[in-house]
Amino acid sequence: MSTKHLSPKALSDRRLEAVKLRLDGHTVAETAARTGLSAPTVSAAWKAFREGGWEAVPVRPRGRKAGQVERLHAEARQALAARLAEWPEAQVPAWSSRALSDVLEEAGQKVSPRAIDHWLEARDLKPEPMALEALERKRGQAGRWYRQQVAPVLEEVGKAGGNVWQGGVRIARPLQKEPEEASPEPPRYQLYLHGKRGVLYTRVLTTPPMVDDYLALFQRLLDQAEGKPVTLVFHGAWFDPVPEVGRWLQEHPFFRLLPWPVSS
């Protein structure tokens, strides 16, 4: 399908719609049919979103100077790694690319969010959001789990005007190395969240997260919700055997934790 007849705004709107459909679990072919875009255009929009977030999806004016995909210098990389190892001072759940860019600029290092996104991807720190809605039609344990445990809670929280988050814990294994590095970075443990519109929030540790790390993450989500209910669909950890987590959940009934099935 040709997009030559579309204005830049119309094309940008369709690219944004394509990303939303892909996040909902639709294939490239299904998304192309729904939006009227070609499959390569859908794939390009999806790639732009993965690399630069929502602001990278609209088409750019011609002649724009390339400056947001610069390779980060050693000082900026060290500063980013140090920040990611800590919790942000602001009441946000973890670090977004925008927050990292802002805090580096305050320290005199101007680095764009998109450059940070590229750096995160090279470090294997850009997990994709879960395609939860696609599980509604899926057979097996994951599909039953979504229909019986997740969907009713999401509906309840939505009616109450609450916040729904996706997140998890994973081991990041960088495949690339910087020119001056003798070897790639060692694996890191990543706590991550996806909020509205798939915005990524992350924290990186050199050792597996402890109970306090998880509880701090849960508390931050609850604090920024301003009294509204919070639901977190979480992948990569099973909390039933952890009494501290059970007690915390009992003490905070407005927080609903939905761990992904172990075998899925």
PDB file of C-alpha atoms in Angstrom:
ATOM      1  CA  MET A   1       0.000   0.000   0.000  1.00  0.00           C
ATOM      2  CA  SER A   2       1.326   3.429  -0.932  1.00  0.00           C
ATOM      3  CA  THR A   3       1.613   6.244   1.592  1.00  0.00           C
ATOM      4  CA  LYS A   4       2.699   8.909  -0.892  1.00  0.00           C
ATOM      5  CA  HIS A   5      -0.743  10.547  -0.838  1.00  0.00           C
ATOM      6  CA  LEU A   6      -0.741  10.950   2.935  1.00  0.00           C
ATOM      7  CA  SER A   7       0.252  14.195   4.618  1.00  0.00           C
ATOM      8  CA  PRO A   8       3.046  13.959   7.211  1.00  0.00           C
ATOM      9  CA  LYS A   9       0.470  14.343   9.993  1.00  0.00           C
ATOM     10  CA  ALA A  10      -1.826  11.658   8.566  1.00  0.00           C
ATOM     11  CA  LEU A  11       1.113   9.291   8.125  1.00  0.00           C
ATOM     12  CA  SER A  12       2.296  10.003  11.665  1.00  0.00           C
ATOM     13  CA  ASP A  13      -1.187   9.291  13.032  1.00  0.00           C
ATOM     14  CA  ARG A  14      -1.312   5.971  11.202  1.00  0.00           C
ATOM     15  CA  ARG A  15       2.163   5.028  12.409  1.00  0.00           C
ATOM     16  CA  LEU A  16       1.089   5.755  15.996  1.00  0.00           C
ATOM     17  CA  GLU A  17      -2.038   3.647  15.519  1.00  0.00           C
ATOM     18  CA  ALA A  18       0.103   0.851  14.091  1.00  0.00           C
ATOM     19  CA  VAL A  19       2.300   0.792  17.195  1.00  0.00           C
ATOM     20  CA  LYS A  20      -0.777   0.666  19.429  1.00  0.00           C
ATOM     21  CA  LEU A  21      -2.098  -2.317  17.481  1.00  0.00           C
ATOM     22  CA  ARG A  22       1.269  -4.090  17.697  1.00  0.00           C
ATOM     23  CA  LEU A  23       1.293  -3.508  21.470  1.00  0.00           C
ATOM     24  CA  ASP A  24      -2.162  -5.084  21.585  1.00  0.00           C
ATOM     25  CA  GLY A  25      -0.725  -8.245  20.039  1.00  0.00           C
ATOM     26  CA  HIS A  26      -1.693  -7.822  16.367  1.00  0.00           C
ATOM     27  CA  THR A  27       0.693  -9.154  13.740  1.00  0.00           C
ATOM     28  CA  VAL A  28       2.389  -6.927  11.174  1.00  0.00           C
ATOM     29  CA  ALA A  29      -0.003  -8.182   8.482  1.00  0.00           C
ATOM     30  CA  GLU A  30      -3.088  -7.531  10.637  1.00  0.00           C
ATOM     31  CA  THR A  31      -1.813  -4.082  11.569  1.00  0.00           C
ATOM     32  CA  ALA A  32      -1.096  -3.216   7.934  1.00  0.00           C
ATOM     33  CA  ALA A  33      -4.634  -4.233   6.949  1.00  0.00           C
ATOM     34  CA  ARG A  34      -6.203  -2.179   9.749  1.00  0.00           C
ATOM     35  CA  THR A  35      -4.152   0.991   9.185  1.00  0.00           C
ATOM     36  CA  GLY A  36      -3.761   0.951   5.409  1.00  0.00           C
ATOM     37  CA  LEU A  37       0.012   1.043   5.748  1.00  0.00           C
ATOM     38  CA  SER A  38       2.464  -1.285   4.063  1.00  0.00           C
ATOM     39  CA  ALA A  39       4.081  -4.037   6.115  1.00  0.00           C
ATOM     40  CA  PRO A  40       7.533  -2.355   5.844  1.00  0.00           C
ATOM     41  CA  THR A  41       6.046   0.918   7.109  1.00  0.00           C
ATOM     42  CA  VAL A  42       4.447  -0.876  10.059  1.00  0.00           C
ATOM     43  CA  SER A  43       7.758  -2.563  10.842  1.00  0.00           C
ATOM     44  CA  ALA A  44       9.593   0.765  10.585  1.00  0.00           C
ATOM     45  CA  ALA A  45       7.151   2.423  12.987  1.00  0.00           C
ATOM     46  CA  TRP A  46       7.516  -0.484  15.439  1.00  0.00           C
ATOM     47  CA  LYS A  47      11.314  -0.295  15.241  1.00  0.00           C
ATOM     48  CA  ALA A  48      11.220   3.470  15.836  1.00  0.00           C
ATOM     49  CA  PHE A  49       9.047   2.943  18.915  1.00  0.00           C
ATOM     50  CA  ARG A  50      11.355   0.267  20.336  1.00  0.00           C
ATOM     51  CA  GLU A  51      14.415   2.450  19.828  1.00  0.00           C
ATOM     52  CA  GLY A  52      13.078   5.868  20.743  1.00  0.00           C
ATOM     53  CA  GLY A  53       9.691   5.558  22.415  1.00  0.00           C
ATOM     54  CA  TRP A  54       6.497   7.261  21.264  1.00  0.00           C
ATOM     55  CA  GLU A  55       8.201  10.516  20.296  1.00  0.00           C
ATOM     56  CA  ALA A  56      10.230   8.658  17.666  1.00  0.00           C
ATOM     57  CA  VAL A  57       7.203   7.176  15.855  1.00  0.00           C
ATOM     58  CA  PRO A  58       5.903  10.254  13.923  1.00  0.00           C
ATOM     59  CA  VAL A  59       7.666  10.961  10.658  1.00  0.00           C
ATOM     60  CA  ARG A  60      10.346  13.598  10.914  1.00  0.00           C
ATOM     61  CA  PRO A  61      10.584  16.735   8.804  1.00  0.00           C
ATOM     62  CA  ARG A  62      13.065  16.318   5.984  1.00  0.00           C
ATOM     63  CA  GLY A  63      16.430  17.874   6.509  1.00  0.00           C
ATOM     64  CA  ARG A  64      16.425  17.433  10.258  1.00  0.00           C
ATOM     65  CA  LYS A  65      19.934  17.100  11.559  1.00  0.00           C
ATOM     66  CA  ALA A  66      20.909  13.791  13.067  1.00  0.00           C
ATOM     67  CA  GLY A  67      22.071  14.371  16.597  1.00  0.00           C
ATOM     68  CA  GLN A  68      19.905  12.221  18.820  1.00  0.00           C
ATOM     69  CA  VAL A  69      21.588   8.914  18.096  1.00  0.00           C
ATOM     70  CA  GLU A  70      25.093   9.943  19.014  1.00  0.00           C
ATOM     71  CA  ARG A  71      27.436   7.459  20.621  1.00  0.00           C
ATOM     72  CA  LEU A  72      27.734   8.244  24.307  1.00  0.00           C
ATOM     73  CA  HIS A  73      31.140   9.156  25.626  1.00  0.00           C
ATOM     74  CA  ALA A  74      32.645   7.226  28.531  1.00  0.00           C
ATOM     75  CA  GLU A  75      31.728   9.811  31.164  1.00  0.00           C
ATOM     76  CA  ALA A  76      28.060   9.783  30.161  1.00  0.00           C
ATOM     77  CA  ARG A  77      27.953   5.969  30.132  1.00  0.00           C
ATOM     78  CA  GLN A  78      29.460   5.832  33.607  1.00  0.00           C
ATOM     79  CA  ALA A  79      26.962   8.401  34.863  1.00  0.00           C
ATOM     80  CA  LEU A  80      24.056   6.435  33.395  1.00  0.00           C
ATOM     81  CA  ALA A  81      25.229   3.183  34.937  1.00  0.00           C
ATOM     82  CA  ALA A  82      25.600   4.867  38.331  1.00  0.00           C
ATOM     83  CA  ARG A  83      22.106   6.373  38.164  1.00  0.00           C
ATOM     84  CA  LEU A  84      20.474   3.119  37.111  1.00  0.00           C
ATOM     85  CA  ALA A  85      21.971   1.400  40.155  1.00  0.00           C
ATOM     86  CA  GLU A  86      20.032   3.787  42.435  1.00  0.00           C
ATOM     87  CA  TRP A  87      16.409   4.783  42.887  1.00  0.00           C
ATOM     88  CA  PRO A  88      15.460   8.216  41.489  1.00  0.00           C
ATOM     89  CA  GLU A  89      15.031  10.944  44.061  1.00  0.00           C
ATOM     90  CA  ALA A  90      11.711  11.960  42.490  1.00  0.00           C
ATOM     91  CA  GLN A  91       8.555  10.007  43.285  1.00  0.00           C
ATOM     92  CA  VAL A  92       8.628   7.959  40.097  1.00  0.00           C
ATOM     93  CA  PRO A  93       8.774   4.158  40.023  1.00  0.00           C
ATOM     94  CA  ALA A  94      12.200   3.934  38.358  1.00  0.00           C
ATOM     95  CA  TRP A  95      14.300   5.606  35.658  1.00  0.00           C
ATOM     96  CA  SER A  96      12.851   6.574  32.277  1.00  0.00           C
ATOM     97  CA  SER A  97      15.032   7.782  29.408  1.00  0.00           C
ATOM     98  CA  ARG A  98      13.601  11.271  29.837  1.00  0.00           C
ATOM     99  CA  ALA A  99      14.402  11.323  33.559  1.00  0.00           C
ATOM    100  CA  LEU A 100      17.932  10.090  32.891  1.00  0.00           C
ATOM    101  CA  SER A 101      18.414  12.777  30.236  1.00  0.00           C
ATOM    102  CA  ASP A 102      17.175  15.475  32.611  1.00  0.00           C
ATOM    103  CA  VAL A 103      19.393  14.424  35.519  1.00  0.00           C
ATOM    104  CA  LEU A 104      22.463  14.210  33.281  1.00  0.00           C
ATOM    105  CA  GLU A 105      21.737  17.666  31.873  1.00  0.00           C
ATOM    106  CA  GLU A 106      21.539  19.042  35.413  1.00  0.00           C
ATOM    107  CA  ALA A 107      25.035  17.625  35.930  1.00  0.00           C
ATOM    108  CA  GLY A 108      26.299  19.382  32.794  1.00  0.00           C
ATOM    109  CA  GLN A 109      26.080  16.433  30.375  1.00  0.00           C
ATOM    110  CA  LYS A 110      23.603  16.991  27.554  1.00  0.00           C
ATOM    111  CA  VAL A 111      22.408  13.595  26.318  1.00  0.00           C
ATOM    112  CA  SER A 112      19.126  13.113  24.463  1.00  0.00           C
ATOM    113  CA  PRO A 113      16.537  10.538  25.562  1.00  0.00           C
ATOM    114  CA  ARG A 114      16.847   8.815  22.210  1.00  0.00           C
ATOM    115  CA  ALA A 115      20.594   8.412  22.603  1.00  0.00           C
ATOM    116  CA  ILE A 116      19.932   6.884  26.008  1.00  0.00           C
ATOM    117  CA  ASP A 117      17.371   4.522  24.443  1.00  0.00           C
ATOM    118  CA  HIS A 118      20.005   3.349  21.965  1.00  0.00           C
ATOM    119  CA  TRP A 119      22.483   2.823  24.789  1.00  0.00           C
ATOM    120  CA  LEU A 120      19.918   0.840  26.780  1.00  0.00           C
ATOM    121  CA  GLU A 121      19.135  -1.342  23.784  1.00  0.00           C
ATOM    122  CA  ALA A 122      22.821  -2.058  23.228  1.00  0.00           C
ATOM    123  CA  ARG A 123      23.053  -3.112  26.874  1.00  0.00           C
ATOM    124  CA  ASP A 124      20.015  -5.432  26.445  1.00  0.00           C
ATOM    125  CA  LEU A 125      17.976  -3.180  28.739  1.00  0.00           C
ATOM    126  CA  LYS A 126      14.994  -2.499  26.452  1.00  0.00           C
ATOM    127  CA  PRO A 127      12.463  -5.286  27.064  1.00  0.00           C
ATOM    128  CA  GLU A 128       9.239  -5.057  25.097  1.00  0.00           C
ATOM    129  CA  PRO A 129       5.862  -4.560  26.791  1.00  0.00           C
ATOM    130  CA  MET A 130       3.761  -7.672  27.275  1.00  0.00           C
ATOM    131  CA  ALA A 131       1.041  -8.286  24.715  1.00  0.00           C
ATOM    132  CA  LEU A 132      -1.471  -9.101  27.430  1.00  0.00           C
ATOM    133  CA  GLU A 133      -4.617  -8.652  25.376  1.00  0.00           C
ATOM    134  CA  ALA A 134      -3.388 -11.283  22.923  1.00  0.00           C
ATOM    135  CA  LEU A 135      -3.697 -13.873  25.710  1.00  0.00           C
ATOM    136  CA  GLU A 136      -7.468 -13.473  25.780  1.00  0.00           C
ATOM    137  CA  ARG A 137      -7.773 -15.772  22.759  1.00  0.00           C
ATOM    138  CA  LYS A 138      -4.864 -18.026  23.622  1.00  0.00           C
ATOM    139  CA  ARG A 139      -5.310 -21.587  24.784  1.00  0.00           C
ATOM    140  CA  GLY A 140      -3.370 -23.160  27.616  1.00  0.00           C
ATOM    141  CA  GLN A 141      -2.350 -21.971  31.044  1.00  0.00           C
ATOM    142  CA  ALA A 142      -1.391 -18.442  30.032  1.00  0.00           C
ATOM    143  CA  GLY A 143      -4.737 -17.848  28.344  1.00  0.00           C
ATOM    144  CA  ARG A 144      -6.721 -19.198  31.292  1.00  0.00           C
ATOM    145  CA  TRP A 145      -4.638 -17.132  33.676  1.00  0.00           C
ATOM    146  CA  TYR A 146      -5.390 -13.955  31.738  1.00  0.00           C
ATOM    147  CA  ARG A 147      -9.113 -14.593  31.367  1.00  0.00           C
ATOM    148  CA  GLN A 148      -9.711 -15.799  34.931  1.00  0.00           C
ATOM    149  CA  GLN A 149      -7.266 -13.727  37.011  1.00  0.00           C
ATOM    150  CA  VAL A 150      -6.033 -10.744  35.021  1.00  0.00           C
ATOM    151  CA  ALA A 151      -8.948  -9.492  32.905  1.00  0.00           C
ATOM    152  CA  PRO A 152     -11.412  -9.170  35.840  1.00  0.00           C
ATOM    153  CA  VAL A 153      -8.879  -7.210  37.899  1.00  0.00           C
ATOM    154  CA  LEU A 154      -8.007  -4.913  34.999  1.00  0.00           C
ATOM    155  CA  GLU A 155     -11.681  -4.176  34.474  1.00  0.00           C
ATOM    156  CA  GLU A 156     -12.176  -3.464  38.170  1.00  0.00           C
ATOM    157  CA  VAL A 157      -9.151  -1.170  38.371  1.00  0.00           C
ATOM    158  CA  GLY A 158     -10.155   0.601  35.178  1.00  0.00           C
ATOM    159  CA  LYS A 159     -13.616   1.390  36.546  1.00  0.00           C
ATOM    160  CA  ALA A 160     -11.992   2.798  39.694  1.00  0.00           C
ATOM    161  CA  GLY A 161      -9.671   5.030  37.653  1.00  0.00           C
ATOM    162  CA  GLY A 162      -6.618   3.167  38.919  1.00  0.00           C
ATOM    163  CA  ASN A 163      -3.222   2.506  37.379  1.00  0.00           C
ATOM    164  CA  VAL A 164      -2.172  -0.657  35.562  1.00  0.00           C
ATOM    165  CA  TRP A 165       1.503  -1.496  35.185  1.00  0.00           C
ATOM    166  CA  GLN A 166       3.406  -4.305  33.514  1.00  0.00           C
ATOM    167  CA  GLY A 167       6.817  -5.253  34.777  1.00  0.00           C
ATOM    168  CA  GLY A 168       9.258  -7.930  35.706  1.00  0.00           C
ATOM    169  CA  VAL A 169      12.774  -8.943  36.535  1.00  0.00           C
ATOM    170  CA  ARG A 170      15.218 -10.348  34.012  1.00  0.00           C
ATOM    171  CA  ILE A 171      18.902 -10.899  33.340  1.00  0.00           C
ATOM    172  CA  ALA A 172      20.276  -8.460  30.764  1.00  0.00           C
ATOM    173  CA  ARG A 173      23.078  -9.876  28.645  1.00  0.00           C
ATOM    174  CA  PRO A 174      24.763  -7.186  26.513  1.00  0.00           C
ATOM    175  CA  LEU A 175      25.910  -8.404  23.115  1.00  0.00           C
ATOM    176  CA  GLN A 176      27.892  -5.289  22.244  1.00  0.00           C
ATOM    177  CA  LYS A 177      30.902  -3.621  23.779  1.00  0.00           C
ATOM    178  CA  GLU A 178      32.275  -0.129  23.573  1.00  0.00           C
ATOM    179  CA  PRO A 179      35.461   0.353  21.510  1.00  0.00           C
ATOM    180  CA  GLU A 180      37.651   0.905  24.571  1.00  0.00           C
ATOM    181  CA  GLU A 181      36.246  -2.103  26.470  1.00  0.00           C
ATOM    182  CA  ALA A 182      38.213  -5.329  26.469  1.00  0.00           C
ATOM    183  CA  SER A 183      35.065  -7.450  26.738  1.00  0.00           C
ATOM    184  CA  PRO A 184      31.287  -6.995  26.874  1.00  0.00           C
ATOM    185  CA  GLU A 185      29.682  -5.957  30.138  1.00  0.00           C
ATOM    186  CA  PRO A 186      28.798  -8.794  32.524  1.00  0.00           C
ATOM    187  CA  PRO A 187      25.121  -9.747  32.910  1.00  0.00           C
ATOM    188  CA  ARG A 188      22.990  -7.400  34.990  1.00  0.00           C
ATOM    189  CA  TYR A 189      19.702  -7.913  36.791  1.00  0.00           C
ATOM    190  CA  GLN A 190      17.021  -5.553  35.567  1.00  0.00           C
ATOM    191  CA  LEU A 191      13.850  -4.496  37.367  1.00  0.00           C
ATOM    192  CA  TYR A 192      11.607  -2.935  34.753  1.00  0.00           C
ATOM    193  CA  LEU A 193       8.138  -1.491  34.281  1.00  0.00           C
ATOM    194  CA  HIS A 194       6.023  -0.419  31.338  1.00  0.00           C
ATOM    195  CA  GLY A 195       3.522   2.313  32.053  1.00  0.00           C
ATOM    196  CA  LYS A 196       1.087   4.203  29.852  1.00  0.00           C
ATOM    197  CA  ARG A 197       1.923   4.069  26.152  1.00  0.00           C
ATOM    198  CA  GLY A 198       4.660   1.544  26.824  1.00  0.00           C
ATOM    199  CA  VAL A 199       7.059   3.979  28.491  1.00  0.00           C
ATOM    200  CA  LEU A 200       9.916   2.008  30.046  1.00  0.00           C
ATOM    201  CA  TYR A 201      11.084   2.517  33.635  1.00  0.00           C
ATOM    202  CA  THR A 202      14.101   0.583  34.842  1.00  0.00           C
ATOM    203  CA  ARG A 203      16.633  -0.054  37.565  1.00  0.00           C
ATOM    204  CA  VAL A 204      19.739  -2.214  37.153  1.00  0.00           C
ATOM    205  CA  LEU A 205      21.533  -4.283  39.781  1.00  0.00           C
ATOM    206  CA  THR A 206      24.722  -6.340  39.773  1.00  0.00           C
ATOM    207  CA  THR A 207      23.167  -9.042  41.986  1.00  0.00           C
ATOM    208  CA  PRO A 208      19.694 -10.618  42.043  1.00  0.00           C
ATOM    209  CA  PRO A 209      17.072  -8.294  43.561  1.00  0.00           C
ATOM    210  CA  MET A 210      16.341  -8.802  47.250  1.00  0.00           C
ATOM    211  CA  VAL A 211      12.943  -8.623  48.925  1.00  0.00           C
ATOM    212  CA  ASP A 212      13.554  -4.982  49.865  1.00  0.00           C
ATOM    213  CA  ASP A 213      14.175  -4.120  46.211  1.00  0.00           C
ATOM    214  CA  TYR A 214      10.807  -5.531  45.174  1.00  0.00           C
ATOM    215  CA  LEU A 215       8.971  -3.897  48.070  1.00  0.00           C
ATOM    216  CA  ALA A 216      10.592  -0.535  47.296  1.00  0.00           C
ATOM    217  CA  LEU A 217       9.362  -0.840  43.707  1.00  0.00           C
ATOM    218  CA  PHE A 218       5.824  -1.714  44.839  1.00  0.00           C
ATOM    219  CA  GLN A 219       5.786   1.174  47.322  1.00  0.00           C
ATOM    220  CA  ARG A 220       6.901   3.658  44.672  1.00  0.00           C
ATOM    221  CA  LEU A 221       4.053   2.578  42.407  1.00  0.00           C
ATOM    222  CA  LEU A 222       1.601   3.004  45.261  1.00  0.00           C
ATOM    223  CA  ASP A 223       3.006   6.388  46.333  1.00  0.00           C
ATOM    224  CA  GLN A 224       2.717   7.964  42.896  1.00  0.00           C
ATOM    225  CA  ALA A 225      -0.857   6.660  42.450  1.00  0.00           C
ATOM    226  CA  GLU A 226      -2.199   9.313  44.862  1.00  0.00           C
ATOM    227  CA  GLY A 227      -4.674   7.011  46.569  1.00  0.00           C
ATOM    228  CA  LYS A 228      -5.913   5.235  43.443  1.00  0.00           C
ATOM    229  CA  PRO A 229      -5.721   1.430  43.154  1.00  0.00           C
ATOM    230  CA  VAL A 230      -2.660  -0.062  41.481  1.00  0.00           C
ATOM    231  CA  THR A 231      -2.328  -3.343  39.616  1.00  0.00           C
ATOM    232  CA  LEU A 232       1.039  -4.770  38.614  1.00  0.00           C
ATOM    233  CA  VAL A 233       1.318  -7.707  36.222  1.00  0.00           C
ATOM    234  CA  PHE A 234       4.771  -9.073  36.993  1.00  0.00           C
ATOM    235  CA  HIS A 235       6.937 -11.515  35.053  1.00  0.00           C
ATOM    236  CA  GLY A 236      10.024 -13.366  36.223  1.00  0.00           C
ATOM    237  CA  ALA A 237       9.458 -13.828  39.964  1.00  0.00           C
ATOM    238  CA  TRP A 238       7.072 -15.861  42.109  1.00  0.00           C
ATOM    239  CA  PHE A 239       6.248 -14.293  45.456  1.00  0.00           C
ATOM    240  CA  ASP A 240       4.015 -16.877  47.143  1.00  0.00           C
ATOM    241  CA  PRO A 241       6.876 -18.356  49.232  1.00  0.00           C
ATOM    242  CA  VAL A 242       8.030 -14.904  50.411  1.00  0.00           C
ATOM    243  CA  PRO A 243       6.288 -13.981  53.708  1.00  0.00           C
ATOM    244  CA  GLU A 244       7.512 -10.367  53.660  1.00  0.00           C
ATOM    245  CA  VAL A 245       5.762  -9.769  50.339  1.00  0.00           C
ATOM    246  CA  GLY A 246       2.597 -11.454  51.574  1.00  0.00           C
ATOM    247  CA  ARG A 247       2.489  -9.248  54.658  1.00  0.00           C
ATOM    248  CA  TRP A 248       3.105  -6.106  52.604  1.00  0.00           C
ATOM    249  CA  LEU A 249       0.256  -6.978  50.234  1.00  0.00           C
ATOM    250  CA  GLN A 250      -2.099  -7.562  53.158  1.00  0.00           C
ATOM    251  CA  GLU A 251      -1.171  -4.164  54.590  1.00  0.00           C
ATOM    252  CA  HIS A 252      -1.739  -2.441  51.224  1.00  0.00           C
ATOM    253  CA  PRO A 253      -5.067  -3.709  49.839  1.00  0.00           C
ATOM    254  CA  PHE A 254      -5.089  -1.043  47.109  1.00  0.00           C
ATOM    255  CA  PHE A 255      -2.132  -2.800  45.479  1.00  0.00           C
ATOM    256  CA  ARG A 256      -2.895  -5.903  43.387  1.00  0.00           C
ATOM    257  CA  LEU A 257       0.035  -8.070  42.319  1.00  0.00           C
ATOM    258  CA  LEU A 258      -0.558 -10.515  39.458  1.00  0.00           C
ATOM    259  CA  PRO A 259       2.522 -12.729  38.958  1.00  0.00           C
ATOM    260  CA  TRP A 260       2.860 -14.337  35.533  1.00  0.00           C
ATOM    261  CA  PRO A 261       2.330 -18.142  35.697  1.00  0.00           C
ATOM    262  CA  VAL A 262       5.582 -19.903  36.497  1.00  0.00           C
ATOM    263  CA  SER A 263       5.450 -22.355  33.611  1.00  0.00           C
ATOM    264  CA  SER A 264       4.485 -19.765  30.972  1.00  0.00           C
TER     265      SER A 264
END
